[in-house]
Structures are given as structure tokens and as C-alpha cells.
Short mmCIF file of C-alpha atoms in Angstrom, two decimals:
data_model
loop_
_atom_site.label_atom_id
_atom_site.label_comp_id
_atom_site.label_asym_id
_atom_site.label_seq_id
_atom_site.Cartn_x
_atom_site.Cartn_y
_atom_site.Cartn_z
CA MET A 235 24.31 -37.09 92.34
CA ILE A 236 25.07 -36.62 96.00
CA VAL A 237 23.14 -33.58 97.22
CA ALA A 238 24.56 -31.43 99.99
CA ASP A 239 23.60 -28.17 101.64
CA LYS A 240 25.88 -25.48 102.99
CA LYS A 241 26.56 -25.42 106.69
CA PRO A 242 25.96 -22.06 108.40
CA ILE A 243 29.18 -20.03 108.46
CA GLU A 244 28.80 -19.67 112.25
CA GLU A 245 29.08 -23.43 112.62
CA ILE A 246 32.20 -23.58 110.44
CA ILE A 247 33.79 -20.73 112.38
CA GLU A 248 33.15 -22.63 115.60
CA GLU A 249 34.86 -25.71 114.14
CA ILE A 250 38.04 -23.97 113.00
CA LYS A 251 38.45 -21.01 115.35
CA GLU A 252 41.56 -22.47 117.04
CA HIS A 253 43.50 -22.88 113.80
CA GLU A 254 45.89 -20.46 112.10
CA LYS A 255 46.48 -21.89 108.61
CA ILE A 256 43.41 -23.29 106.96
CA LEU A 257 42.75 -24.75 103.52
CA ILE A 258 39.23 -24.52 102.12
CA LEU A 259 38.89 -27.51 99.81
CA GLY A 260 36.10 -27.72 97.25
CA CYS A 261 35.03 -30.46 94.88
CA ASN A 262 34.16 -30.07 91.19
CA GLU A 263 31.59 -32.84 91.10
CA CYS A 264 28.16 -33.28 92.74
CA VAL A 265 28.51 -30.48 95.29
CA THR A 266 29.35 -28.05 92.50
CA VAL A 267 26.11 -28.92 90.71
CA CYS A 268 24.05 -28.46 93.87
CA GLU A 269 25.91 -25.18 94.56
CA ALA A 270 27.14 -26.19 97.99
CA GLY A 271 30.81 -27.03 97.61
CA GLY A 272 32.24 -25.98 94.25
CA LYS A 273 34.85 -23.39 93.34
CA LYS A 274 32.48 -20.48 93.82
CA GLU A 275 31.36 -21.65 97.24
CA VAL A 276 35.01 -22.12 98.19
CA GLY A 277 35.63 -18.49 97.22
CA VAL A 278 32.66 -17.16 99.16
CA LEU A 279 33.45 -19.15 102.30
CA ALA A 280 37.16 -18.30 102.17
CA SER A 281 36.43 -14.61 101.69
CA ALA A 282 33.94 -14.58 104.57
CA LEU A 283 36.37 -16.40 106.88
CA ARG A 284 39.28 -14.13 105.99
CA MET A 285 37.19 -11.09 106.85
CA TYR A 286 35.86 -12.68 110.03
CA PHE A 287 39.31 -13.45 111.41
CA LEU A 288 40.73 -10.06 110.39
CA ASN A 289 37.80 -8.41 112.12
CA GLN A 290 38.67 -10.45 115.21
CA GLY A 291 42.20 -9.08 115.02
CA ARG A 292 43.66 -12.45 114.04
CA ASN A 293 46.04 -13.10 111.18
CA VAL A 294 44.72 -16.44 109.91
CA THR A 295 45.79 -17.83 106.53
CA ILE A 296 42.82 -19.03 104.49
CA ASP A 297 43.71 -20.59 101.14
CA GLU A 298 41.42 -21.97 98.44
CA VAL A 299 41.71 -25.11 96.33
CA THR A 300 39.04 -26.97 94.39
CA LEU A 301 39.84 -30.51 93.28
CA GLU A 302 38.25 -32.43 90.45
CA ARG A 303 36.99 -34.94 93.02
CA GLN A 304 37.69 -35.73 96.65
CA CYS A 305 36.61 -39.36 96.42
CA ASP A 306 39.60 -40.60 94.38
CA HIS A 307 43.21 -41.04 95.40
CA GLU A 308 44.76 -39.33 92.41
CA TYR A 309 42.97 -36.02 92.91
CA LEU A 310 43.61 -35.89 96.64
CA GLU A 311 47.30 -36.55 95.92
CA GLU A 312 47.45 -33.25 94.01
CA ILE A 313 47.61 -31.31 97.28
CA ARG A 314 50.10 -33.54 99.12
CA ASP A 315 53.01 -31.17 98.44
CA ARG A 316 51.29 -28.24 100.11
CA MET A 317 49.52 -29.98 102.99
CA ASP A 318 52.37 -29.22 105.41
CA GLN A 319 51.42 -25.53 105.10
CA TYR A 320 48.09 -26.05 106.86
CA ASP A 321 47.00 -27.02 110.33
CA ALA A 322 43.38 -27.67 109.30
CA VAL A 323 41.24 -28.30 106.23
CA VAL A 324 37.60 -27.41 105.71
CA SER A 325 36.33 -29.78 103.04
CA ILE A 326 33.13 -28.68 101.38
CA ALA A 327 32.82 -31.92 99.46
CA CYS A 328 30.21 -34.46 100.52
CA GLY A 329 30.81 -36.64 103.57
CA VAL A 330 32.62 -39.12 101.34
CA GLY A 331 35.18 -36.52 100.35
CA VAL A 332 35.65 -35.29 103.91
CA GLN A 333 36.31 -38.82 105.12
CA PHE A 334 38.64 -39.79 102.27
CA MET A 335 40.56 -36.60 102.83
CA ALA A 336 40.82 -37.40 106.54
CA GLU A 337 42.01 -40.94 105.76
CA LYS A 338 44.71 -39.77 103.39
CA TYR A 339 45.96 -36.89 105.52
CA HIS A 340 45.85 -38.57 108.87
CA ASP A 341 47.68 -35.89 110.84
CA THR A 342 45.59 -32.92 109.66
CA PRO A 343 42.15 -32.21 111.09
CA VAL A 344 39.51 -32.13 108.36
CA TYR A 345 36.22 -30.35 109.08
CA PRO A 346 33.01 -30.65 107.07
CA GLY A 347 31.71 -27.47 105.47
CA VAL A 348 28.47 -28.91 104.14
CA ASN A 349 25.71 -31.20 105.35
CA THR A 350 25.46 -34.18 103.01
CA CYS A 351 21.76 -34.82 102.44
CA PHE A 352 20.85 -37.52 99.91
CA LEU A 353 21.19 -39.00 96.41
CA GLY A 354 18.94 -36.92 94.24
CA VAL A 355 18.20 -34.86 91.18
CA THR A 356 18.08 -31.19 90.25
CA GLU A 357 14.36 -30.58 89.62
CA LYS A 358 15.17 -26.97 88.90
CA ARG A 359 17.87 -24.61 90.03
CA GLY A 360 17.62 -24.36 93.79
CA LEU A 361 15.41 -27.44 94.17
CA TRP A 362 16.97 -30.85 94.69
CA THR A 363 14.94 -33.90 95.62
CA GLU A 364 15.75 -37.40 96.75
CA ARG A 365 15.55 -40.33 94.34
CA CYS A 366 17.74 -43.12 95.71
CA GLN A 367 18.70 -44.54 99.08
CA ALA A 368 21.36 -46.89 97.70
CA CYS A 369 19.55 -49.90 99.16
CA GLY A 370 21.80 -52.25 97.19
CA GLN A 371 19.08 -54.25 95.41
CA CYS A 372 17.29 -52.14 92.85
CA ILE A 373 13.59 -52.87 92.31
CA LEU A 374 12.88 -50.08 89.82
CA ALA A 375 12.21 -52.62 87.06
CA SER A 376 8.95 -53.63 88.72
CA THR A 377 7.85 -50.21 89.98
CA GLY A 378 7.73 -48.27 86.76
CA GLY A 379 11.07 -46.61 87.40
CA ILE A 380 9.85 -44.91 90.59
CA CYS A 381 11.49 -45.96 93.82
CA PRO A 382 9.24 -46.70 96.80
CA VAL A 383 12.30 -47.18 99.02
CA SER A 384 13.41 -43.57 98.66
CA ARG A 385 10.10 -41.87 97.84
CA CYS A 386 7.60 -43.61 100.12
CA ALA A 387 7.92 -42.37 103.71
CA LYS A 388 7.21 -45.92 104.93
CA ARG A 389 9.30 -47.67 102.27
CA LEU A 390 6.27 -49.79 101.37
CA LEU A 391 6.88 -52.29 98.59
CA ASN A 392 3.35 -53.49 97.78
CA GLY A 393 1.09 -50.53 97.23
CA PRO A 394 0.19 -47.44 99.23
CA CYS A 395 -0.80 -47.21 102.88
CA GLY A 396 -4.10 -45.72 103.97
CA GLY A 397 -2.54 -42.30 104.27
CA SER A 398 -2.36 -41.61 100.55
CA VAL A 399 -4.68 -38.64 100.00
CA ARG A 400 -5.38 -37.32 96.50
CA GLY A 401 -1.88 -38.26 95.39
CA SER A 402 -0.11 -36.83 98.43
CA CYS A 403 1.63 -38.48 101.33
CA GLU A 404 0.04 -38.21 104.75
CA ILE A 405 3.21 -36.87 106.33
CA ASN A 406 3.16 -33.77 104.12
CA LYS A 407 0.76 -32.79 101.36
CA ASP A 408 3.70 -31.35 99.40
CA ILE A 409 5.20 -34.83 99.10
CA ASP A 410 3.85 -37.02 96.32
CA CYS A 411 2.59 -40.48 97.30
CA ALA A 412 5.24 -42.69 95.69
CA TRP A 413 2.69 -45.43 95.08
CA GLN A 414 0.30 -43.04 93.36
CA LEU A 415 3.19 -42.09 91.08
CA ILE A 416 4.02 -45.74 90.48
CA ILE A 417 0.41 -46.64 89.63
CA ASP A 418 0.06 -43.64 87.31
CA ARG A 419 3.28 -44.57 85.55
CA LEU A 420 2.36 -48.25 85.22
CA LYS A 421 -0.97 -47.15 83.71
CA ALA A 422 0.86 -44.93 81.23
CA LEU A 423 3.13 -47.84 80.32
CA ASP A 424 0.11 -50.16 80.00
CA ARG A 425 1.76 -52.39 82.57
CA LEU A 426 -0.74 -52.15 85.39
CA ASP A 427 -0.62 -55.93 85.72
CA ASP A 428 2.80 -55.43 87.33
CA TYR A 429 1.04 -53.77 90.25
CA GLU A 430 -0.65 -57.08 91.03
CA LYS A 431 2.67 -58.86 91.44
CA ILE A 432 3.64 -59.29 95.05
CA CYS A 433 7.06 -57.97 95.88
CA ALA A 434 8.78 -60.53 98.09
CA LEU A 435 10.44 -59.58 101.35
CA LYS A 436 13.37 -57.36 100.53
CA ASP A 437 16.79 -58.39 101.76
CA TRP A 438 17.78 -55.33 103.74
CA SER A 439 21.22 -56.73 104.46
CA PHE A 440 22.29 -55.04 101.21
CA ASP A 441 21.06 -51.76 102.70
CA ARG A 442 22.67 -50.11 105.72
CA ALA A 443 21.21 -52.85 107.93
CA GLY A 444 24.13 -55.03 106.89
CA GLY A 445 26.68 -52.49 108.11
CA PRO A 446 29.15 -50.57 105.94
CA ARG A 447 29.10 -51.95 102.41
CA LYS A 448 31.65 -52.53 99.71
CA VAL A 449 31.60 -53.39 96.04
CA VAL A 450 34.40 -55.72 94.95
CA ARG A 451 35.05 -56.01 91.22
CA GLU A 452 38.00 -58.30 90.68
CA ASP A 453 37.51 -58.03 86.90
CA VAL A 454 38.57 -54.40 86.95
CA GLN A 455 41.14 -54.56 89.72
CA GLU A 456 44.83 -54.27 88.86
CA MET B 9 21.25 18.08 84.74
CA ARG B 10 24.65 18.64 86.41
CA LEU B 11 23.49 16.83 89.52
CA GLN B 12 25.83 16.71 92.50
CA TYR B 13 26.53 13.51 94.40
CA PRO B 14 29.32 12.40 96.76
CA THR B 15 32.70 11.96 95.10
CA ASP B 16 33.76 8.96 97.14
CA ILE B 17 31.63 6.53 95.14
CA LYS B 18 33.38 4.38 92.55
CA ILE B 19 31.02 3.25 89.81
CA ILE B 20 31.68 -0.18 88.31
CA LEU B 21 29.75 -0.81 85.11
CA LEU B 22 28.14 -4.19 84.52
CA PRO B 23 26.28 -5.28 81.39
CA CYS B 24 23.38 -6.18 83.71
CA THR B 25 23.12 -6.48 87.50
CA GLY B 26 22.56 -10.18 86.81
CA LYS B 27 26.33 -10.30 86.32
CA LEU B 28 26.85 -9.29 89.95
CA ASP B 29 28.06 -12.13 92.12
CA VAL B 30 28.28 -12.53 95.88
CA LEU B 31 32.03 -12.90 95.39
CA HIS B 32 32.28 -9.47 93.74
CA ILE B 33 30.66 -7.91 96.79
CA LEU B 34 32.74 -9.83 99.32
CA HIS B 35 35.99 -9.15 97.48
CA ALA B 36 35.16 -5.45 97.41
CA PHE B 37 34.95 -5.51 101.21
CA GLU B 38 38.11 -7.60 101.48
CA LYS B 39 39.87 -4.92 99.45
CA GLY B 40 38.64 -2.21 101.75
CA ALA B 41 35.33 -0.90 100.41
CA ASP B 42 33.25 0.68 103.17
CA GLY B 43 29.96 -0.10 101.46
CA VAL B 44 28.62 -1.56 98.24
CA TYR B 45 25.34 -0.89 96.53
CA ALA B 46 23.95 -2.31 93.34
CA VAL B 47 21.76 -0.18 91.10
CA GLY B 48 19.65 -2.24 88.75
CA CYS B 49 16.69 -1.63 86.49
CA MET B 50 13.17 -1.53 87.86
CA GLU B 51 11.85 -4.94 88.78
CA GLY B 52 9.88 -6.28 85.84
CA ASP B 53 11.87 -4.16 83.40
CA CYS B 54 15.04 -6.21 83.10
CA HIS B 55 16.21 -6.48 79.49
CA TYR B 56 17.37 -10.00 80.33
CA ASN B 57 14.15 -10.78 82.21
CA SER B 58 15.51 -11.59 85.67
CA GLY B 59 19.01 -10.12 86.03
CA ASN B 60 17.95 -7.54 88.61
CA LEU B 61 16.00 -10.15 90.59
CA ARG B 62 19.07 -12.38 90.69
CA ALA B 63 21.16 -9.43 91.80
CA ARG B 64 18.74 -8.73 94.65
CA LYS B 65 19.11 -12.31 95.91
CA ARG B 66 22.89 -12.08 95.73
CA VAL B 67 22.89 -8.78 97.58
CA GLU B 68 20.74 -10.42 100.26
CA GLN B 69 23.19 -13.33 100.49
CA ALA B 70 26.08 -10.90 100.90
CA ARG B 71 24.15 -8.96 103.57
CA HIS B 72 23.58 -12.16 105.50
CA ILE B 73 27.24 -13.17 105.30
CA LEU B 74 28.41 -9.73 106.42
CA ASP B 75 25.99 -9.85 109.35
CA VAL B 76 27.22 -13.29 110.39
CA ILE B 77 30.91 -12.30 110.32
CA GLY B 78 30.26 -9.09 112.22
CA MET B 79 30.88 -6.63 109.39
CA GLY B 80 27.32 -5.29 109.24
CA GLY B 81 24.95 -6.33 106.47
CA GLU B 82 23.60 -2.81 106.17
CA ARG B 83 26.79 -1.90 104.31
CA VAL B 84 25.23 -3.59 101.25
CA GLN B 85 22.07 -2.46 99.51
CA MET B 86 20.17 -3.09 96.29
CA TYR B 87 18.37 -0.23 94.53
CA ASN B 88 16.11 -0.30 91.49
CA LEU B 89 15.57 2.69 89.25
CA SER B 90 15.21 3.45 85.58
CA SER B 91 17.91 5.07 83.47
CA SER B 92 15.87 8.27 83.25
CA GLU B 93 15.93 8.85 87.01
CA GLY B 94 19.09 10.93 87.35
CA PRO B 95 17.87 12.85 90.42
CA ARG B 96 16.97 9.57 92.11
CA PHE B 97 20.45 8.20 91.31
CA ALA B 98 22.04 11.20 93.01
CA GLN B 99 19.65 10.91 95.95
CA ILE B 100 20.58 7.23 96.42
CA ALA B 101 24.27 8.11 96.33
CA VAL B 102 23.75 10.69 99.08
CA GLU B 103 21.62 8.27 101.10
CA MET B 104 24.19 5.47 100.89
CA ASP B 105 27.07 7.84 101.60
CA GLU B 106 25.34 9.04 104.77
CA ARG B 107 24.55 5.54 105.88
CA ILE B 108 28.14 4.34 105.45
CA ARG B 109 29.56 7.44 107.16
CA ASN B 110 27.31 6.71 110.13
CA LEU B 111 28.51 3.09 110.20
CA GLY B 112 32.14 4.13 110.00
CA PRO B 113 34.98 2.69 107.93
CA ASN B 114 35.23 -0.95 106.90
CA PRO B 115 36.47 -2.74 110.06
CA ILE B 116 38.75 -4.94 107.93
CA LYS B 117 40.62 -1.83 106.82
CA ARG B 118 41.18 -0.86 110.44
CA ALA B 119 42.29 -4.39 111.32
CA LYS B 120 44.75 -4.45 108.42
CA HIS B 121 46.07 -1.06 109.48
CA ARG B 122 46.58 -2.29 113.05
CA ALA B 123 48.37 -5.41 111.80
CA ALA B 124 50.72 -3.38 109.55
#
């Protein structure tokens, strides 16, 4: 899932302080799971903002809506009828949702309420860690299902650097050395021979180096 | 025991303080509460293991939010005591009542009054 973290309320207040009618827009998907932008977070942020503006002596309308997703047309269309009531939207979906919202409602300012962090997993409640950098050409088949692109600080593709110390990365002892994990996993799978295979130069044009990307699937297009 | 404590405290029963949510606290202030305190079991004695510890975190979150928006985080407090500590319950009620009286009324209430 896409992992996000809440922005400080002070920062959000600074973004929207000039507006009078504001919609706080949550998303029921990834940001709900990582407890940054779901229905509950919408409620907390909206309540805090209502009290802030009242305390400032300002009568600002703060409404709450949480959509199933903000990255699909049909869900964003659900609020079209009421959008003329607002002069700003705070979207607490990921950056994708904020941007799609801004594209669809061109005349309404849309402000981000979360910092979008990475593609990751819930290790336990309150701890989310990165697993994928969406590099566009997955090599997990040859690395025991552990990604050196997202989990090695240097994105090394052919074994660890000299900074791997007792299973930890040299940049921080709390970060596992991805290559130590890969070797351990290949051993467990009895596929350590795979470690000897040289990984050819990776084509980074499928990563961000090639600019904004798109996936075109004519077979499913209407 | 017939203990006396301030009459301006409204008690809301929860099955466990683990049920308490940040939203409950914030909505109480939005509706005009001058202060909110949660009274949970002693830490380590929760029947549901960690309900009171969760409540403490949520109270801390609410305190932080109230500080940030200028309402005063000290209007919210978490207390832990056992069900046999009646005198302590009354003492906490007095303590919280005094604290809130010193802080004054909920500023939202005043703002709403001015706007009306």
C-alpha cells in the first residue's frame, strides 16, 4: 500500500487560513490502513480546525467527507454536486489522490493534509516500512523475494557493499542489510547458487529516470 | 462513604477506557466542555490488557491537538486508580475542577456566544 504520515496541524492551518468554506476529504484505502487519512483522521482534523477557527473568532465552515478512493474518476464524481459549496479542499489521501482531485476540480484549490512517504507494509500497528520503489522492472525472482532497490541504501544489485556489519546497514544499525536478508533467504530456499548469478545493468528508464510513467493496457480499455 | 465532589462533572461510562477515542475528547470540547479527564484502571491491571494504556496515548494526542489550536492541552488529563479508591476519585474530581476553574471556560463557548 501507499504509506503516508499526517502533516502537522499547524502546517495545514497555514495552508488554508485564508479560506472560509473548506472540505476535508479522506480516502478509505491505503491511508486509512496507515491511519493517516481515513474517516477517523478526517473527523479529528475537521474537529481541530473547527475549534481553531472559532477560537480565532472566525466562522469557517469545515465539512467532512471520506471517499472510497481518490484515485478513480467514479468516486471523485460523487462530490461534484456539492463542490460549489467550498472554496478549498484539504485532501488527506496520498499525493495521487490530491493531484487527481486537483485535476478534476480545476477551479478549487486542493491542499495536501498528509505527507506521502513510500510503498510499504504494516509490520505492526504504528510501524510501516518500505518494500517497493516501483522501479518498473521487478527483479524479486532472482533475489529471494527481497528487493535490493528499495531496501538497500545504495540500490546495489550484486551483493552487499563493505558497509554491511553483522546484518545491519552502515547508514543505520536499525536498518537491515538487504543483501544479508537476500543471502539468508536464498540459503533457506536452498537456492544460494542464484547469488552467484550476475545481475545485468538495470534499465532505469523504467524507473523515475525515464520521467513520468504510464501503463497502457489496450486489452482492458473500452 | 458519602464522599463529596464537585457537581459540575458529568460522568460518561465506558466499558473500558480503551474505548475512549481522540474524537470523543475533541467533540466534547466542540460541544462546550471546559475540561475532560479519563479515569482508567491502574496501569498493568487492565481487564483487557492494554485499554488504559491506549487511552493514555489518546489523551496525549488530544492534549497535543488542543495545545496546537490554542485551546490549552492541560484541559485534558488521564488518571489511573482502582475501583476501591473512592477518596482518590473525589480528590481527582476536586483537583480537575480547580484546574479548569483556573484556566477559565472553554474558549470555543465564548467564541460561539460572541458569534450568536
